[in-house]
Amino acid sequence: MNHQEQMAEPRPVYTIDHALSTMGFGKFQCLVLAYAGLGWVAEAMEVMILSFIGPAVKYEWSLSSSEESLITTVVFGGMLVGAYSWGLVSDNFGRRQISSTNQSQTEIEEEVLTSSHRPPKA
């Protein structure tokens, strides 16, 4: 069989619908959905808390409105750079390993931030 004859033969097409129906939906898919959902909840909370922290920081540090807005801009800029950077690292080292490392790092940082709170002096 020459190259031209091989090109003329139709190849079977494996569609996304066929792959999903073959794979099915079970416990693993539910766990992946729950894990991704928790990640989205954490991101949403981080974005939402900016609206609460902004006015308090503005008052505490005597910031102008543009300086308060700059804080939010820097947070979103960090998300942009971080998402791109972690994506590149994940492509090279594997998503599971990098996702676990990133999650552990975030948990440690949150624990440090939570324990560093000092109540105001009376």
PDB file of C-alpha atoms in Angstrom, residues 25-108:
ATOM      1  CA  PHE A  25     -19.196   9.547  35.154  1.00  0.00           C
ATOM      2  CA  GLY A  26     -18.218   8.067  38.481  1.00  0.00           C
ATOM      3  CA  LYS A  27     -16.513   8.657  41.795  1.00  0.00           C
ATOM      4  CA  PHE A  28     -13.289  10.007  40.266  1.00  0.00           C
ATOM      5  CA  GLN A  29     -15.128  12.600  38.181  1.00  0.00           C
ATOM      6  CA  CYS A  30     -17.092  13.699  41.264  1.00  0.00           C
ATOM      7  CA  LEU A  31     -13.847  14.139  43.218  1.00  0.00           C
ATOM      8  CA  VAL A  32     -12.257  16.156  40.400  1.00  0.00           C
ATOM      9  CA  LEU A  33     -15.370  18.329  40.193  1.00  0.00           C
ATOM     10  CA  ALA A  34     -15.366  18.876  43.970  1.00  0.00           C
ATOM     11  CA  TYR A  35     -11.647  19.718  44.021  1.00  0.00           C
ATOM     12  CA  ALA A  36     -12.014  22.184  41.145  1.00  0.00           C
ATOM     13  CA  GLY A  37     -15.091  23.681  42.809  1.00  0.00           C
ATOM     14  CA  LEU A  38     -13.188  24.267  46.046  1.00  0.00           C
ATOM     15  CA  GLY A  39     -10.465  26.007  44.068  1.00  0.00           C
ATOM     16  CA  TRP A  40     -13.032  28.272  42.424  1.00  0.00           C
ATOM     17  CA  VAL A  41     -14.588  29.046  45.815  1.00  0.00           C
ATOM     18  CA  ALA A  42     -11.178  30.032  47.198  1.00  0.00           C
ATOM     19  CA  GLU A  43     -10.501  32.299  44.216  1.00  0.00           C
ATOM     20  CA  ALA A  44     -13.947  33.885  44.491  1.00  0.00           C
ATOM     21  CA  MET A  45     -13.434  34.538  48.203  1.00  0.00           C
ATOM     22  CA  GLU A  46     -10.065  36.142  47.509  1.00  0.00           C
ATOM     23  CA  VAL A  47     -11.601  38.486  44.963  1.00  0.00           C
ATOM     24  CA  MET A  48     -14.634  39.214  47.151  1.00  0.00           C
ATOM     25  CA  ILE A  49     -12.581  40.034  50.230  1.00  0.00           C
ATOM     26  CA  LEU A  50     -10.854  42.839  48.318  1.00  0.00           C
ATOM     27  CA  SER A  51     -14.109  44.800  48.490  1.00  0.00           C
ATOM     28  CA  PHE A  52     -14.095  44.517  52.292  1.00  0.00           C
ATOM     29  CA  ILE A  53     -10.402  45.118  52.837  1.00  0.00           C
ATOM     30  CA  GLY A  54     -10.096  48.087  50.471  1.00  0.00           C
ATOM     31  CA  PRO A  55     -12.013  50.648  52.551  1.00  0.00           C
ATOM     32  CA  ALA A  56     -10.388  49.490  55.804  1.00  0.00           C
ATOM     33  CA  VAL A  57      -6.894  49.772  54.340  1.00  0.00           C
ATOM     34  CA  LYS A  58      -7.767  53.134  52.798  1.00  0.00           C
ATOM     35  CA  TYR A  59      -8.811  54.456  56.209  1.00  0.00           C
ATOM     36  CA  GLU A  60      -5.979  52.833  58.204  1.00  0.00           C
ATOM     37  CA  TRP A  61      -3.188  53.985  55.884  1.00  0.00           C
ATOM     38  CA  SER A  62      -4.824  57.280  54.804  1.00  0.00           C
ATOM     39  CA  LEU A  63      -4.773  56.312  51.139  1.00  0.00           C
ATOM     40  CA  SER A  64      -6.365  58.146  48.251  1.00  0.00           C
ATOM     41  CA  SER A  65      -8.980  56.392  46.109  1.00  0.00           C
ATOM     42  CA  SER A  66      -6.455  55.831  43.328  1.00  0.00           C
ATOM     43  CA  GLU A  67      -4.002  54.240  45.775  1.00  0.00           C
ATOM     44  CA  GLU A  68      -6.759  51.958  47.056  1.00  0.00           C
ATOM     45  CA  SER A  69      -7.553  50.980  43.470  1.00  0.00           C
ATOM     46  CA  LEU A  70      -3.886  50.283  42.854  1.00  0.00           C
ATOM     47  CA  ILE A  71      -3.951  47.606  45.574  1.00  0.00           C
ATOM     48  CA  THR A  72      -6.715  45.745  43.716  1.00  0.00           C
ATOM     49  CA  THR A  73      -4.887  46.194  40.423  1.00  0.00           C
ATOM     50  CA  VAL A  74      -1.707  44.714  41.877  1.00  0.00           C
ATOM     51  CA  VAL A  75      -3.645  41.714  43.215  1.00  0.00           C
ATOM     52  CA  PHE A  76      -5.145  40.987  39.798  1.00  0.00           C
ATOM     53  CA  GLY A  77      -1.786  41.579  38.120  1.00  0.00           C
ATOM     54  CA  GLY A  78      -0.277  39.025  40.484  1.00  0.00           C
ATOM     55  CA  MET A  79      -3.022  36.558  39.572  1.00  0.00           C
ATOM     56  CA  LEU A  80      -2.305  37.102  35.881  1.00  0.00           C
ATOM     57  CA  VAL A  81       1.442  36.594  36.212  1.00  0.00           C
ATOM     58  CA  GLY A  82       1.010  33.703  38.648  1.00  0.00           C
ATOM     59  CA  ALA A  83      -1.489  31.840  36.469  1.00  0.00           C
ATOM     60  CA  TYR A  84       0.764  32.120  33.426  1.00  0.00           C
ATOM     61  CA  SER A  85       3.910  31.186  35.358  1.00  0.00           C
ATOM     62  CA  TRP A  86       2.359  28.229  37.180  1.00  0.00           C
ATOM     63  CA  GLY A  87       0.909  27.059  33.856  1.00  0.00           C
ATOM     64  CA  LEU A  88       4.373  26.961  32.298  1.00  0.00           C
ATOM     65  CA  VAL A  89       5.819  25.169  35.322  1.00  0.00           C
ATOM     66  CA  SER A  90       2.921  22.680  35.302  1.00  0.00           C
ATOM     67  CA  ASP A  91       3.486  21.944  31.621  1.00  0.00           C
ATOM     68  CA  ASN A  92       7.085  21.002  32.387  1.00  0.00           C
ATOM     69  CA  PHE A  93       6.709  19.116  35.685  1.00  0.00           C
ATOM     70  CA  GLY A  94       3.144  17.798  35.682  1.00  0.00           C
ATOM     71  CA  ARG A  95      -0.097  19.362  36.827  1.00  0.00           C
ATOM     72  CA  ARG A  96      -0.731  17.045  39.780  1.00  0.00           C
ATOM     73  CA  GLN A  97       2.672  17.623  41.380  1.00  0.00           C
ATOM     74  CA  ILE A  98       2.629  21.394  40.850  1.00  0.00           C
ATOM     75  CA  SER A  99      -1.005  21.714  41.944  1.00  0.00           C
ATOM     76  CA  SER A 100      -0.234  19.853  45.178  1.00  0.00           C
ATOM     77  CA  THR A 101       2.863  21.979  45.779  1.00  0.00           C
ATOM     78  CA  ASN A 102       0.957  25.181  45.070  1.00  0.00           C
ATOM     79  CA  GLN A 103      -1.905  24.163  47.368  1.00  0.00           C
ATOM     80  CA  SER A 104       0.497  23.291  50.196  1.00  0.00           C
ATOM     81  CA  GLN A 105       2.316  26.598  49.779  1.00  0.00           C
ATOM     82  CA  THR A 106      -0.981  28.491  49.890  1.00  0.00           C
ATOM     83  CA  GLU A 107      -2.091  26.659  53.045  1.00  0.00           C
ATOM     84  CA  ILE A 108       1.195  27.440  54.815  1.00  0.00           C
TER      85      ILE A 108
END
